[in-house]
Coordinates of C-alpha atoms in Angstrom, one line a residue:
X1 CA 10.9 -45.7 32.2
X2 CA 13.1 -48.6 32.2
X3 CA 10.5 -50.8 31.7
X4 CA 9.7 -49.6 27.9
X5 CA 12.8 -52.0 27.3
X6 CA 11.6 -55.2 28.8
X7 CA 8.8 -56.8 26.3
X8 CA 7.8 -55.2 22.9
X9 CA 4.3 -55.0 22.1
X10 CA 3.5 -58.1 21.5
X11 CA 4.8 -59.5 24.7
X12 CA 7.5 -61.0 23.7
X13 CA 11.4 -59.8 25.4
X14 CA 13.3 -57.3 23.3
X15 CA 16.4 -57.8 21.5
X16 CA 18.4 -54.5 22.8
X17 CA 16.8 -51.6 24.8
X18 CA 15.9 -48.6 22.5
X19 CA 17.5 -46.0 24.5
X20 CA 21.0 -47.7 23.5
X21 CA 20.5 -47.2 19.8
X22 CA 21.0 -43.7 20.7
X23 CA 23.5 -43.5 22.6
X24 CA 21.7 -43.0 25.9
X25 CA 20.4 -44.7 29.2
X26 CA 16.5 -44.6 30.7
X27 CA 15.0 -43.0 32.8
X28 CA 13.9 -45.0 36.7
X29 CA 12.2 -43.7 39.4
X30 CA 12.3 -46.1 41.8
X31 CA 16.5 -46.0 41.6
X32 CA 15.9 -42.5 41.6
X33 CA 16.8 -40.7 45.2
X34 CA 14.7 -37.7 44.5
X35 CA 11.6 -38.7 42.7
X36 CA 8.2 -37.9 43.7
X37 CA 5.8 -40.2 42.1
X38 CA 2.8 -39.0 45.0
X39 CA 2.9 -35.8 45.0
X40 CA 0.7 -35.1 41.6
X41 CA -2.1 -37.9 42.0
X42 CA -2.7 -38.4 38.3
X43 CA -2.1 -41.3 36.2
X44 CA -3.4 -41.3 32.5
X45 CA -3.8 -44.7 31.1
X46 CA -5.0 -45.2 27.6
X47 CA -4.4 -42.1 25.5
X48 CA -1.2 -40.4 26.1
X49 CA -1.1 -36.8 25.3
X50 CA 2.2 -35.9 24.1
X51 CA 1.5 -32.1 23.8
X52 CA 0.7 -30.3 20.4
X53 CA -2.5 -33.2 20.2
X54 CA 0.4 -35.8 19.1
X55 CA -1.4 -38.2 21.0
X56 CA -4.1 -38.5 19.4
X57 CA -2.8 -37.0 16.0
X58 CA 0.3 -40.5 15.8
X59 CA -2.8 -42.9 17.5
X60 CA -0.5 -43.8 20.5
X61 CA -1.4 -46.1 23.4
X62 CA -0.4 -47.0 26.7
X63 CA -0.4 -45.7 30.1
X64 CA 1.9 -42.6 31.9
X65 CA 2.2 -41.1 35.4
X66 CA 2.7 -37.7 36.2
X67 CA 5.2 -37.3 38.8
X68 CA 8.3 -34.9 39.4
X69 CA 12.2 -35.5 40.3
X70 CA 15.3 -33.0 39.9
X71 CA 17.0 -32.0 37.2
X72 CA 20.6 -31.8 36.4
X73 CA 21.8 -30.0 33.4
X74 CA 25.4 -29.9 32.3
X75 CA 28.5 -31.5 32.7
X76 CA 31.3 -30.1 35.5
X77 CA 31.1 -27.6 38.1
X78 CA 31.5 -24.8 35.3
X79 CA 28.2 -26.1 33.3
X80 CA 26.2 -27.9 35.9
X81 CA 22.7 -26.4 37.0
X82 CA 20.3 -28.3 39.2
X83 CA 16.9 -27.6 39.0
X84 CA 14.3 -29.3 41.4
X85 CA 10.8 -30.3 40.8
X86 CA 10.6 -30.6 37.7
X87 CA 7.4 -32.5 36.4
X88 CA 8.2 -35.5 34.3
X89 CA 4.9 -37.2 32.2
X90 CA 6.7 -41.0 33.1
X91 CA 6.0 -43.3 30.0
X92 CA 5.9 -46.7 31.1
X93 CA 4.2 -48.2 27.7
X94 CA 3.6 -46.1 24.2
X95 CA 2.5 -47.8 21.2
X96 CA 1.7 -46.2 18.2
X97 CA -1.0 -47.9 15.7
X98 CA -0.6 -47.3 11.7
X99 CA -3.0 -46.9 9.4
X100 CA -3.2 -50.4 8.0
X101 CA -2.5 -52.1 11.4
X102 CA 0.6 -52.5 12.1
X103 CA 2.1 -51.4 15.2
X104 CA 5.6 -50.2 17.0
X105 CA 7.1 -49.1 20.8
X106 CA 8.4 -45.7 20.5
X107 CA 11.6 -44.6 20.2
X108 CA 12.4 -41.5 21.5
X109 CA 11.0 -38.8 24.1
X110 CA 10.0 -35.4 24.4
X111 CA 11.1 -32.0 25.3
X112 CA 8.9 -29.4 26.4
X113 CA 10.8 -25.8 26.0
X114 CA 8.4 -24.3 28.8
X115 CA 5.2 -22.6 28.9
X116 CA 3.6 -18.2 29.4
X117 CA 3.2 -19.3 33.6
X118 CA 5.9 -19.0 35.4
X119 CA 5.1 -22.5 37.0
X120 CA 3.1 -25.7 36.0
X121 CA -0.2 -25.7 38.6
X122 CA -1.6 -28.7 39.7
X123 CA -4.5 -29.8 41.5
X124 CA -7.3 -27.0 43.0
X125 CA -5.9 -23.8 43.8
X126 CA -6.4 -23.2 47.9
X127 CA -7.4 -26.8 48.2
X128 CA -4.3 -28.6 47.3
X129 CA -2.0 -27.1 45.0
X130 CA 1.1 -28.6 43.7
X131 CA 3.8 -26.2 41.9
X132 CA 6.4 -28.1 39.3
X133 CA 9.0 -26.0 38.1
X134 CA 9.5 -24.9 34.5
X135 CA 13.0 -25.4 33.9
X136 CA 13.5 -23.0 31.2
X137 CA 11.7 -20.1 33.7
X138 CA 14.3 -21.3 36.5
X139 CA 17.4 -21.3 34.8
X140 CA 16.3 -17.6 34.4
X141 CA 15.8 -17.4 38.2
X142 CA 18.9 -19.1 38.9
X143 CA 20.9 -16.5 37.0
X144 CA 21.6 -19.0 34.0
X145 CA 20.3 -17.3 31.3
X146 CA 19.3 -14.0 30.8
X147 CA 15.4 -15.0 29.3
X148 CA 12.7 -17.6 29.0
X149 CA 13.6 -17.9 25.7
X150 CA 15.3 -20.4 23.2
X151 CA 16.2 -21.0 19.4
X152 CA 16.0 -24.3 17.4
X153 CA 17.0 -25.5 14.0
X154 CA 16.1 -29.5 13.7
X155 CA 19.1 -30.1 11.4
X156 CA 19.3 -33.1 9.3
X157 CA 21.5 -36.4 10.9
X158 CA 21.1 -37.9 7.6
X159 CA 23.7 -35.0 6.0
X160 CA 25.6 -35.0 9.0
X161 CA 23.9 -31.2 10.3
X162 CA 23.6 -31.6 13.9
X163 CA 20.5 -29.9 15.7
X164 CA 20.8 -27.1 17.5
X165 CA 18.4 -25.6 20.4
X166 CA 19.6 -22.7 22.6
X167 CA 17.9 -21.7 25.8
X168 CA 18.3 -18.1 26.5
X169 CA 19.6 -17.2 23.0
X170 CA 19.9 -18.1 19.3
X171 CA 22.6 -19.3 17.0
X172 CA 22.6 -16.3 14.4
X173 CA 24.6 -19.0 11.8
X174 CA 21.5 -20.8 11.5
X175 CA 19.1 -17.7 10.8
X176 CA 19.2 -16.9 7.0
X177 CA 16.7 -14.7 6.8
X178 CA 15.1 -11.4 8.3
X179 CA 12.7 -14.0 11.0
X180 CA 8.6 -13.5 10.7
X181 CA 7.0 -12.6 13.9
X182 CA 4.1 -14.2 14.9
X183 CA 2.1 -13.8 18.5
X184 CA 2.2 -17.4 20.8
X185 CA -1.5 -18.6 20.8
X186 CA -3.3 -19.3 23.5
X187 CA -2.2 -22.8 24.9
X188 CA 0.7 -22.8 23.3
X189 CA 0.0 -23.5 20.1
X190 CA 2.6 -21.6 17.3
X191 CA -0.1 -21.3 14.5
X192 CA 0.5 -20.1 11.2
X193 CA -1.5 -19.2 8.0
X194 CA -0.4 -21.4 5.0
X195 CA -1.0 -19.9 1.7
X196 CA 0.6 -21.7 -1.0
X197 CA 3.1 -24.5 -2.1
X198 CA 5.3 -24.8 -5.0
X199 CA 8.1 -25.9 -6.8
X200 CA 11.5 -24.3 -7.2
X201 CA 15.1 -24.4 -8.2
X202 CA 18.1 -22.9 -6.4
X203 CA 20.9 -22.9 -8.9
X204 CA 21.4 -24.6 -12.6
X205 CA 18.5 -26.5 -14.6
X206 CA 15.4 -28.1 -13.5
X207 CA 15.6 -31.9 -12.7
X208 CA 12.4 -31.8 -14.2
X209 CA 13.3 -30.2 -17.4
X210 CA 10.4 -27.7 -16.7
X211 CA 9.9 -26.9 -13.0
X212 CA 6.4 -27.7 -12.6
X213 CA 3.8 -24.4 -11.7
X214 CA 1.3 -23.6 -9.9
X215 CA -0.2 -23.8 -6.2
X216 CA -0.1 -27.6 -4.7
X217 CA -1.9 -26.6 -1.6
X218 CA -5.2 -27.7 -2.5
X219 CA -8.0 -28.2 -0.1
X220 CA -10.1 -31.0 0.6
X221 CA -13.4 -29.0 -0.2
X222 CA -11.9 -28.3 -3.3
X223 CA -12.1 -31.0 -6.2
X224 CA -10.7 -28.5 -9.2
X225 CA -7.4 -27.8 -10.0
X226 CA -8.1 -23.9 -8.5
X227 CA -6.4 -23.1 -5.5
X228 CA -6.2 -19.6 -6.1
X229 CA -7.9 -19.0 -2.2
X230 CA -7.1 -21.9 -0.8
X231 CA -5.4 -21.4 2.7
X232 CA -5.6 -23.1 5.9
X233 CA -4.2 -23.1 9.4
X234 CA -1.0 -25.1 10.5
X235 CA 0.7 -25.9 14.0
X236 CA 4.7 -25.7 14.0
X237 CA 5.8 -28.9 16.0
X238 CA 8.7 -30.9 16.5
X239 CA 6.6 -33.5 18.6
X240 CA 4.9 -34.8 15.3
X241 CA 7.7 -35.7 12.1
X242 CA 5.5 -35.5 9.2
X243 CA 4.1 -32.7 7.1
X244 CA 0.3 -33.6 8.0
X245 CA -1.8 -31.7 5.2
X246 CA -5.0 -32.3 3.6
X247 CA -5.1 -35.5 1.4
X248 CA -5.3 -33.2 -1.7
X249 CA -2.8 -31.4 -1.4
X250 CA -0.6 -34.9 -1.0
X251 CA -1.9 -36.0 -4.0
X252 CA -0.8 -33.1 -5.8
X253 CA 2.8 -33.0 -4.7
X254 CA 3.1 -36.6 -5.8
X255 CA 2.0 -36.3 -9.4
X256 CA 5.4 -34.2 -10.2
X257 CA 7.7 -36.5 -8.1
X258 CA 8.1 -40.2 -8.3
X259 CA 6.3 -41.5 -5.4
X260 CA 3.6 -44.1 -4.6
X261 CA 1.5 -44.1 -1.4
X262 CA 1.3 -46.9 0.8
X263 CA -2.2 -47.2 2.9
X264 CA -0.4 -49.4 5.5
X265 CA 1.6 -46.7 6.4
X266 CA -0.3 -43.7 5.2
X267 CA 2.7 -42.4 3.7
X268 CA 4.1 -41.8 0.0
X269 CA 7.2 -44.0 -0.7
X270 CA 10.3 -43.4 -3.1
X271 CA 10.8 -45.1 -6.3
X272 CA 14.4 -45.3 -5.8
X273 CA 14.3 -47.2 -9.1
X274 CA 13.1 -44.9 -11.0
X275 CA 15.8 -42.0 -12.5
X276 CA 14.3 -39.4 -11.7
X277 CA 14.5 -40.1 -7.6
X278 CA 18.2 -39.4 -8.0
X279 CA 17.6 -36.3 -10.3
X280 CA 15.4 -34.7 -8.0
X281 CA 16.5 -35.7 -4.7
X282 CA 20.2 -34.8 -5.5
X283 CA 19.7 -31.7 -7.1
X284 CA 19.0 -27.8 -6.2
X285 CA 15.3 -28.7 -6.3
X286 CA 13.2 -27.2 -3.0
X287 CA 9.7 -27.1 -1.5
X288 CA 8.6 -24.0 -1.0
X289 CA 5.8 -22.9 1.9
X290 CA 4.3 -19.5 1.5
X291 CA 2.9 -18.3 5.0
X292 CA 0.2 -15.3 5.2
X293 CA 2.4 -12.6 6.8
X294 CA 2.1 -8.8 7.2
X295 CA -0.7 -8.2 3.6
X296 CA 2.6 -10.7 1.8
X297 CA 3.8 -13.9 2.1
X298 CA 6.5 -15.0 4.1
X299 CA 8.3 -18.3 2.0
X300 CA 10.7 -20.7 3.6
X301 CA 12.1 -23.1 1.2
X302 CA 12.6 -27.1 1.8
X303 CA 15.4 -28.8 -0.6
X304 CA 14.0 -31.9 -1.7
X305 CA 17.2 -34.1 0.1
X306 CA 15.7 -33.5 3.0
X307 CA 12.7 -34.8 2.5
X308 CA 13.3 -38.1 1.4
X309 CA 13.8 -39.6 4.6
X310 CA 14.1 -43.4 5.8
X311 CA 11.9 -45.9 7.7
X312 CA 14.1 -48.4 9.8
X313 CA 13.2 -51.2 11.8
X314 CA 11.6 -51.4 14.5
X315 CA 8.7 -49.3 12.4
X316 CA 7.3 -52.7 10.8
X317 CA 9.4 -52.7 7.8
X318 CA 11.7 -55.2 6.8
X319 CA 14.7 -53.4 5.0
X320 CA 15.7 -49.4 4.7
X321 CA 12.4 -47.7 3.3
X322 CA 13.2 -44.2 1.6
X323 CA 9.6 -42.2 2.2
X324 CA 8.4 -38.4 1.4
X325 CA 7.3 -36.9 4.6
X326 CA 3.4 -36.0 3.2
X327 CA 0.7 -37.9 5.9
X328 CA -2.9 -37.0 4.5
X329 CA -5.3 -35.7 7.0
X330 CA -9.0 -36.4 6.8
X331 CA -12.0 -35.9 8.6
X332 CA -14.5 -33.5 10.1
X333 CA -12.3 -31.2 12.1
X334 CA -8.9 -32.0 10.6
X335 CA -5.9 -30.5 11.7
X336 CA -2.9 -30.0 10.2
X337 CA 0.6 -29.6 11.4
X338 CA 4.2 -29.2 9.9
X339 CA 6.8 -31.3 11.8
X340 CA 10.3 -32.7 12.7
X341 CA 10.3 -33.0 8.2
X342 CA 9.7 -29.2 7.9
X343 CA 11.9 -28.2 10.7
X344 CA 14.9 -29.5 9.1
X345 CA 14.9 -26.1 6.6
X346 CA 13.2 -23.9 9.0
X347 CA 14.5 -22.1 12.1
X348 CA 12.2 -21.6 14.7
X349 CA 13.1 -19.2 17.8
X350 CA 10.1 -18.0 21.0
X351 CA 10.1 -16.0 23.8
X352 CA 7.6 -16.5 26.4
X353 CA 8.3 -13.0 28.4
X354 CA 6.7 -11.5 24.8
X355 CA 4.5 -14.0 23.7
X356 CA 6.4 -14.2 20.4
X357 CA 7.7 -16.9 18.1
X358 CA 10.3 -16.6 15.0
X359 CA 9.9 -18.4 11.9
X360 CA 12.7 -18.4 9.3
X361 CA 14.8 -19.8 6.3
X362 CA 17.3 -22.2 8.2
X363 CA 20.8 -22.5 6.5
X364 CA 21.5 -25.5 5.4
X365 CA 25.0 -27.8 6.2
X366 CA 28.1 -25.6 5.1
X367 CA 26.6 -23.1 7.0
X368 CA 29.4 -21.2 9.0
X369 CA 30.6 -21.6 12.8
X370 CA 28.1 -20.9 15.2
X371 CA 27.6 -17.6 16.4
X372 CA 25.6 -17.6 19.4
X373 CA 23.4 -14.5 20.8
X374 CA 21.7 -13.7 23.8
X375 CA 17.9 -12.7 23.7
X376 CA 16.8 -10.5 26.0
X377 CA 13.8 -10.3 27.9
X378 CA 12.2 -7.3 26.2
X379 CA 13.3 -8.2 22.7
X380 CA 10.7 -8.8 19.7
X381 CA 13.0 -9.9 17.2
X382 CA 16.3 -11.7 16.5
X383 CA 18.9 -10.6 14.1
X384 CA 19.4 -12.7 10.4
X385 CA 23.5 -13.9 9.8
X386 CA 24.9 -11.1 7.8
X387 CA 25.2 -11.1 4.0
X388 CA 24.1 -14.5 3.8
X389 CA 23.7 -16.7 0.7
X390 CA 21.8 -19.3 1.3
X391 CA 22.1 -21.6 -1.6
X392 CA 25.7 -21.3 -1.1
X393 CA 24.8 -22.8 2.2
X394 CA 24.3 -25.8 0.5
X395 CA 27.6 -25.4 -1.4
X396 CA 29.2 -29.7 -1.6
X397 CA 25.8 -31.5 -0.4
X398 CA 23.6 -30.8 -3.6
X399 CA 24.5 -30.8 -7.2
X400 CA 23.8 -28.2 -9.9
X401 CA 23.2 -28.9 -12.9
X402 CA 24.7 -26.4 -15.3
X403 CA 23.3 -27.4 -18.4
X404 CA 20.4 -25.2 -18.1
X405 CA 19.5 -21.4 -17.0
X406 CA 19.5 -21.5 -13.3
X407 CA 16.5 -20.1 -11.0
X408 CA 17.8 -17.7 -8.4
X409 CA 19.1 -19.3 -5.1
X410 CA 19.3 -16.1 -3.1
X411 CA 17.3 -15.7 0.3
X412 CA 13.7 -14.8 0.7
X413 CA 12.3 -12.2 2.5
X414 CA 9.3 -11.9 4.0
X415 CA 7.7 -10.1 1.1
X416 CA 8.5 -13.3 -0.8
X417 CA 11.2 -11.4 -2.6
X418 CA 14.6 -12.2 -2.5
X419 CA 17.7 -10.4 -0.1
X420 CA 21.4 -10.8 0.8
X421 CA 21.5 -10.9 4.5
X422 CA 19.3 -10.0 7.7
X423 CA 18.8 -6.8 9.8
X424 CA 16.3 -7.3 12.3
X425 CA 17.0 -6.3 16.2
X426 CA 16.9 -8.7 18.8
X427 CA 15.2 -12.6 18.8
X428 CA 13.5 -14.8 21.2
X429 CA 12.6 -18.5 20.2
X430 CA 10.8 -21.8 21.3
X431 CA 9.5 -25.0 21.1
X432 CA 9.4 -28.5 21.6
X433 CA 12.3 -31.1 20.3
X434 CA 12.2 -34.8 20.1
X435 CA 13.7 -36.3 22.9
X436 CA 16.5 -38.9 23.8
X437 CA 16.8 -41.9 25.4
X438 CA 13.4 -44.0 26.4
X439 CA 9.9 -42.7 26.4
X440 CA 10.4 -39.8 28.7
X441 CA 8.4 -37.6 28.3
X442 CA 9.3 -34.1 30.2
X443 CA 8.3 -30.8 30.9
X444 CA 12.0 -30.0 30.6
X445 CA 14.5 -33.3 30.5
X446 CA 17.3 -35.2 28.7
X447 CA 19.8 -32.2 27.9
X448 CA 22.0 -33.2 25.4
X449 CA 25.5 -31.2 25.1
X450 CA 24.9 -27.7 27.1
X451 CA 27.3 -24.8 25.5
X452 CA 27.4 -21.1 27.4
X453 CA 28.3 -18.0 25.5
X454 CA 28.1 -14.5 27.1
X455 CA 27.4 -12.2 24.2
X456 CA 26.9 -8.2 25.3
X457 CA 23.4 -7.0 23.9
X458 CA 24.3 -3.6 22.9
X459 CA 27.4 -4.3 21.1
X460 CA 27.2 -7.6 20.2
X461 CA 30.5 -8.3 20.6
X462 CA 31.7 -11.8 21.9
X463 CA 33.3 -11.7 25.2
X464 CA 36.6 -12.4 24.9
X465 CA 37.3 -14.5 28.0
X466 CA 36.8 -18.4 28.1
X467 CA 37.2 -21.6 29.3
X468 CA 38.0 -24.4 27.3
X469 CA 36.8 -27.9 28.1
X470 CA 36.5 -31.6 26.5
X471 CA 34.4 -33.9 27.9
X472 CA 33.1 -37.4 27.4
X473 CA 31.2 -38.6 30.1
X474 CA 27.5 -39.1 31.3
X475 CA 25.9 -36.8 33.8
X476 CA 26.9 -38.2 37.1
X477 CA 23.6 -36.5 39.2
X478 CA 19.8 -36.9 39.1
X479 CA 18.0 -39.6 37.7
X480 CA 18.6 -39.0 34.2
X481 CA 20.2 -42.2 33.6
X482 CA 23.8 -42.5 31.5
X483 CA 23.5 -39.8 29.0
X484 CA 27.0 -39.0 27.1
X485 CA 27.4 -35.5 27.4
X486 CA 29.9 -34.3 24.7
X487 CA 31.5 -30.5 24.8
X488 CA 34.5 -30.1 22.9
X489 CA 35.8 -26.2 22.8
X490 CA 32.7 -24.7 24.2
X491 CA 33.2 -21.1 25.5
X492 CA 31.9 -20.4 28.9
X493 CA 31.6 -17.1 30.7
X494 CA 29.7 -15.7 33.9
X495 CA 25.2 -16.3 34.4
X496 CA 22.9 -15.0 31.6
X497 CA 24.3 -16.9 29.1
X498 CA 22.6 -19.0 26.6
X499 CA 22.9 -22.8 26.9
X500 CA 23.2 -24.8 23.7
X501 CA 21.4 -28.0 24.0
X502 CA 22.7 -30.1 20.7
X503 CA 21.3 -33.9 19.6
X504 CA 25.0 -34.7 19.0
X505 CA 25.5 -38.0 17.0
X506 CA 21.7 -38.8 17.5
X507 CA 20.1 -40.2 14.9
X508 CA 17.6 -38.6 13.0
X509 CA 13.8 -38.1 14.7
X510 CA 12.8 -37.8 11.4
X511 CA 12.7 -40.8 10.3
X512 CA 10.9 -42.0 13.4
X513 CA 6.8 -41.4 13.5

C-alpha cells in the first residue's frame, strides 16, 4: 500500500519510497477502479502472517486487510492476461523486530504460486461464501498454460544470475540434476528430511588446505561432537532468506570459516579482514545438504560465494555488512526452514494437479540459454539439462586453485553419487518468491517479465514459429502500479504455454530479512 512510504517506523517522513529502489511503483486501492476492499470482512492487525509461519518466524508487526482487485499479467495484446478476483493480503504497515532490538519497514512483497483448491474460500460455506481466484489455477482455465504448475531457481543478483520462475513449465538450463520427488504436505508446506551437512571442493585444492570432515548438522539435544543420527525436518521457502537451523549446528559451520556472530542481528558476520574470507569465498568451496531420499541421500551443493551475502541500509546498519546466511533457532518447538540463501543453488519445481514438488542441483551463472518446457498435468517428474557439468557451470565466477589435487566437481545424483546429465520424464514445480515493489502481499501479484514458449510434450521439440518483441514499459491496466516490464526476444506461440516470470535487474532478496 502506498502508505508503507510515507513515515518509517519511528514516525518520522522517509527519504525515498522503497518500492523505487527496485525499480517499481506501489500498490493503492483507493486509485484502484476495481478493488474490493468489503467483500472479505477481515482485517488482521498485529501479527501478519506472511505464509510459510514467516510472520511469526522474522517477528514482523503491523496491520493488513484482506481484500481482492484484478489482475493483469503481461505486457501487449500478445502477452496480456487479465485475471479477476484475485485476493491481495494489503500491507499497510510491516515492521520487523531483530534480535537485539533494532527494527526496519520491509522491503519487498510476496508471491504466493497457488494452492491444491481450485479457489481460495472465504467466509462460512452456505452462509456467506466468498470465492478469490487462484491465479495460477486460472491462467490454466483461461487456456494460458497447460498446468497449475511452475519452476523456480532464486538466482543470485549479486553475480549477475537473474531469477527465474515459470508458470506452467520449467527452464530445463537451470535443472542440473535428475530432480528428487517429494509429496506437497498438507497445507502446503514442501518438507524435507535433512540428514547431513558438509564441506566440499569442486575443482583444484582446498582453500582450507585440508577440507574440513565430518557431519555439521548437529542437534540442539546433542552436546557431543556425534551426529551420526542426527536429522531433522526442514520447510523449503522463499518467503524467509536465511538458513534457519538449530543453534548447534551454526556453531559448527562457523568454527571452519572465519565468521563472528552478532546477537543484535542474530547472524554470523564476515571477517572480510581476515585472508582466509577471500580464499574461501572466491574459491570452488561449497555447502553441501544431504536430504533423506528413497533408503539414500539426495545432496544439493551451495558454493560458498553465494552465501556471503550483504546487509544494506535501511536494515539498521551503517555501511555494507558482508554476513553468512546461518539464523540459529531455539526453543521448545523450533522449526527450521531453508530460504531465499539456499535457493540461490537449488532448483525448486511443483505441481498442484499431483501433489508433487522437485528439488534439485541448480546451475550456477554460465549456465546455457534457457530452454523452457511445458509440464503437463499428469506429469511426476521433470527432465535434468542434458550432459550437464555442473562445476563447469561455474566456469569465470570462481577460481581454482591448481596447486593441489582437486575434489570432483561433477553432478550428484540422488544416491549422493555423482552423474553427467539428467533423464527423468516430465516436471511440475512451485512455490513462493519474494516479491517486488511495496509490501504487497498477494495470493498471486507483481509479475515481473512474462515469456511464453510452446514446447510439444511428446517430442520435445521447440516450436518453430515466433514472435519477436522488445519492450520497456510499465503495465498500463489494473492496479498494480508502474512496474517496468522488460521482454527482449521472448518467443511467443498459441495458449498452454508457460510464462516466465523473471526479477530482472531487481536486487537481491537475499540480502533483505
Amino acid at each position: 500500500m502506498s502508505s508503507i512510504c510515507n513515515f518509517s517506523n519511528n514516525g518520522t517522513a522517509k527519504p525515498s519510497c522503497p518500492a523505487k529502489d527496485f525499480g517499481g511503483g506501489v500498490y493503492n486501492s483507493t486509485t484502484s477502479r476495481t478493488s474490493n476492499t468489503t467483500a472479505i470482512l477481515v482485517t488482521d492487525k498485529g501479527n501478519i502472517s506472511l505464509g510459510y509461519g514467516a510472520g511469526s518466524l522474522l517477528n514482523i508487526t503491523g496491520s493488513s486487510r484482506l481484500m481482492m482487485d484484478r489482475l493483469v499479467i503481461g505486457d501487449g495484446p500478445l502477452l496480456q492476461q487479465v485475471i479477476g478476483s484475485t485476493s491481495i493480503n494489503r500491507i499497510d504497515e510491516a515492521t520487523q523486530v531483530l534480535p537485539g532490538g533494532g527494527q526496519y519497514d520491509l522491503q519487498v512483497s510476496f508471491l504466493s504460486m497457488g494452492a491444491s483448491d481450485s479457489v481460495q474460500v472465504f467466509g462460512t460455506p452456505g452462509v456467506r461464501q466468498i470465492n478469490a481466484t487462484i491465479p495460477v489455477n486460472q491462467l490454466v482455465l483461461d487456456g494460458a498454460t497447460g498446468s497449475r504448475s511452475w519452476g523456480m531457481h532464486v538466482g543470485s543478483a549479486q553475480l549477475k544470475q537473474p531469477g527465474s520462475l515459470i508458470i506452467g513449465g520449467y527452464d530445463r538450463s537451470r535443472v542440473a540434476s535428475d530432480p528428487a520427488t517429494f509429496d506437497i504436505k498438507a497445507g502446503g508446506d514442501l518438507e524435507v528430511v535433512l540428514q547431513n551437512i558438509t564441506f566440499g571442493v569442486m575443482q583444484g585444492a582446498s582453500p582450507w588446505g585440508s577440507t574440513p570432515q565430518g557431519n555439521l548438522l548437529v542437534s540442539d539435544a546433542i552436546t557431543t561432537a556425534s551426529t551420526t543420527d542426527t536429522q531433522i525436518s526442514t520447510i523449503l521457502t522463499a518467503v524467509s532468506p536465511y538458513l534457519y537451523l538449530p543453534q548447534n549446528t551454526c556453531s559448527e559451520i562457523a568454527k571452519s570459516l572465519p565468521l563472528t556472530f552478532a546477537p543484535s542481528f542474530g547472524l554470523y558476520l564476515w571477517n572480510t579482514n581476515d585472508p582466509k574470507f577471500s580464499l574461501i569465498v572466491n574459491s570452488t568451496a561449497y555447502i553441501q545438504f544431504g536430504f533423506s531420499y528413497r533408503g539414500g541421500q539426495y545432496p544439493v551443493k551451495i558454493p560458498m560465494k553465494l552465501l556471503a551475502l550483504q546487509l544494506v541500509p535501511p536494515f539498521p546498519v551503517t555501511s555494507m555488512t558482508t554476513y553468512f546466511p546461518c539464523r540459529p533457532v531455539t526453543g521448545a518447538s523450533p522449526a527450521y526452514f531453508l530460504g531465499r540463501s539456499f535457493l540461490q543453488g537449488a532448483f525448486l519445481g511443483l505441481s498442484w494437479s499431483t501433489n508433487k514438488f522437485w528439488l534439485a542441483q541448480a546451475t550456477g551463472p554460465a549456465m546455457s540459454t534457457s530452454d523452457i518446457y511445458d509440464i503437463n498435468p499428469d506429469d511426476s517428474t521433470i527432465i535434468a539439462m542434458a550432459n550437464v557439468d555442473w562445476a563447469a557451470s561455474w566456469n569465470g565466477v570462481l577460481t581454482v586453485d591448481k596447486t593441489g589435487a582437486s575434489d570432483s566437481g561433477n553432478t550428484p545424483d540422488p544416491t549422493g553419487g555423482s552423474s553427467k546429465g539428467g533423464s527423468s520424464t516430465g516436471g511440475i514445480v512451485g512455490g513462493v518468491i519474494g516479491g517486488l515493489a511495496v509490501l504487497l502481499i498477494v495470493a498471486a501479484a507483481v509479475f515481473f517479465v512474462l515469456r511464453r514458449r510452446k514446447r510439444n510434450s511428446t517430442t520435445m521439440e521447440q516450436s518453430e514459429s515466433s514472435v519477436e518483441m522488445t519492450a520497456k514499459q510499465p503495465l498500463q491496466a489494473g492496479s498494480i502500479g508502474s512496474i517496468p516490464v522488460e521482454a527482449d526476444n521472448y518467443a511467443y506461440n498459441p495458449p498452454h504455454s508457460p510464462v516466465e516470470l523473471d526479477g530482472g535487474n531487481f536486487r537481491d532478496r537475499a540480502r533483505y530479512s
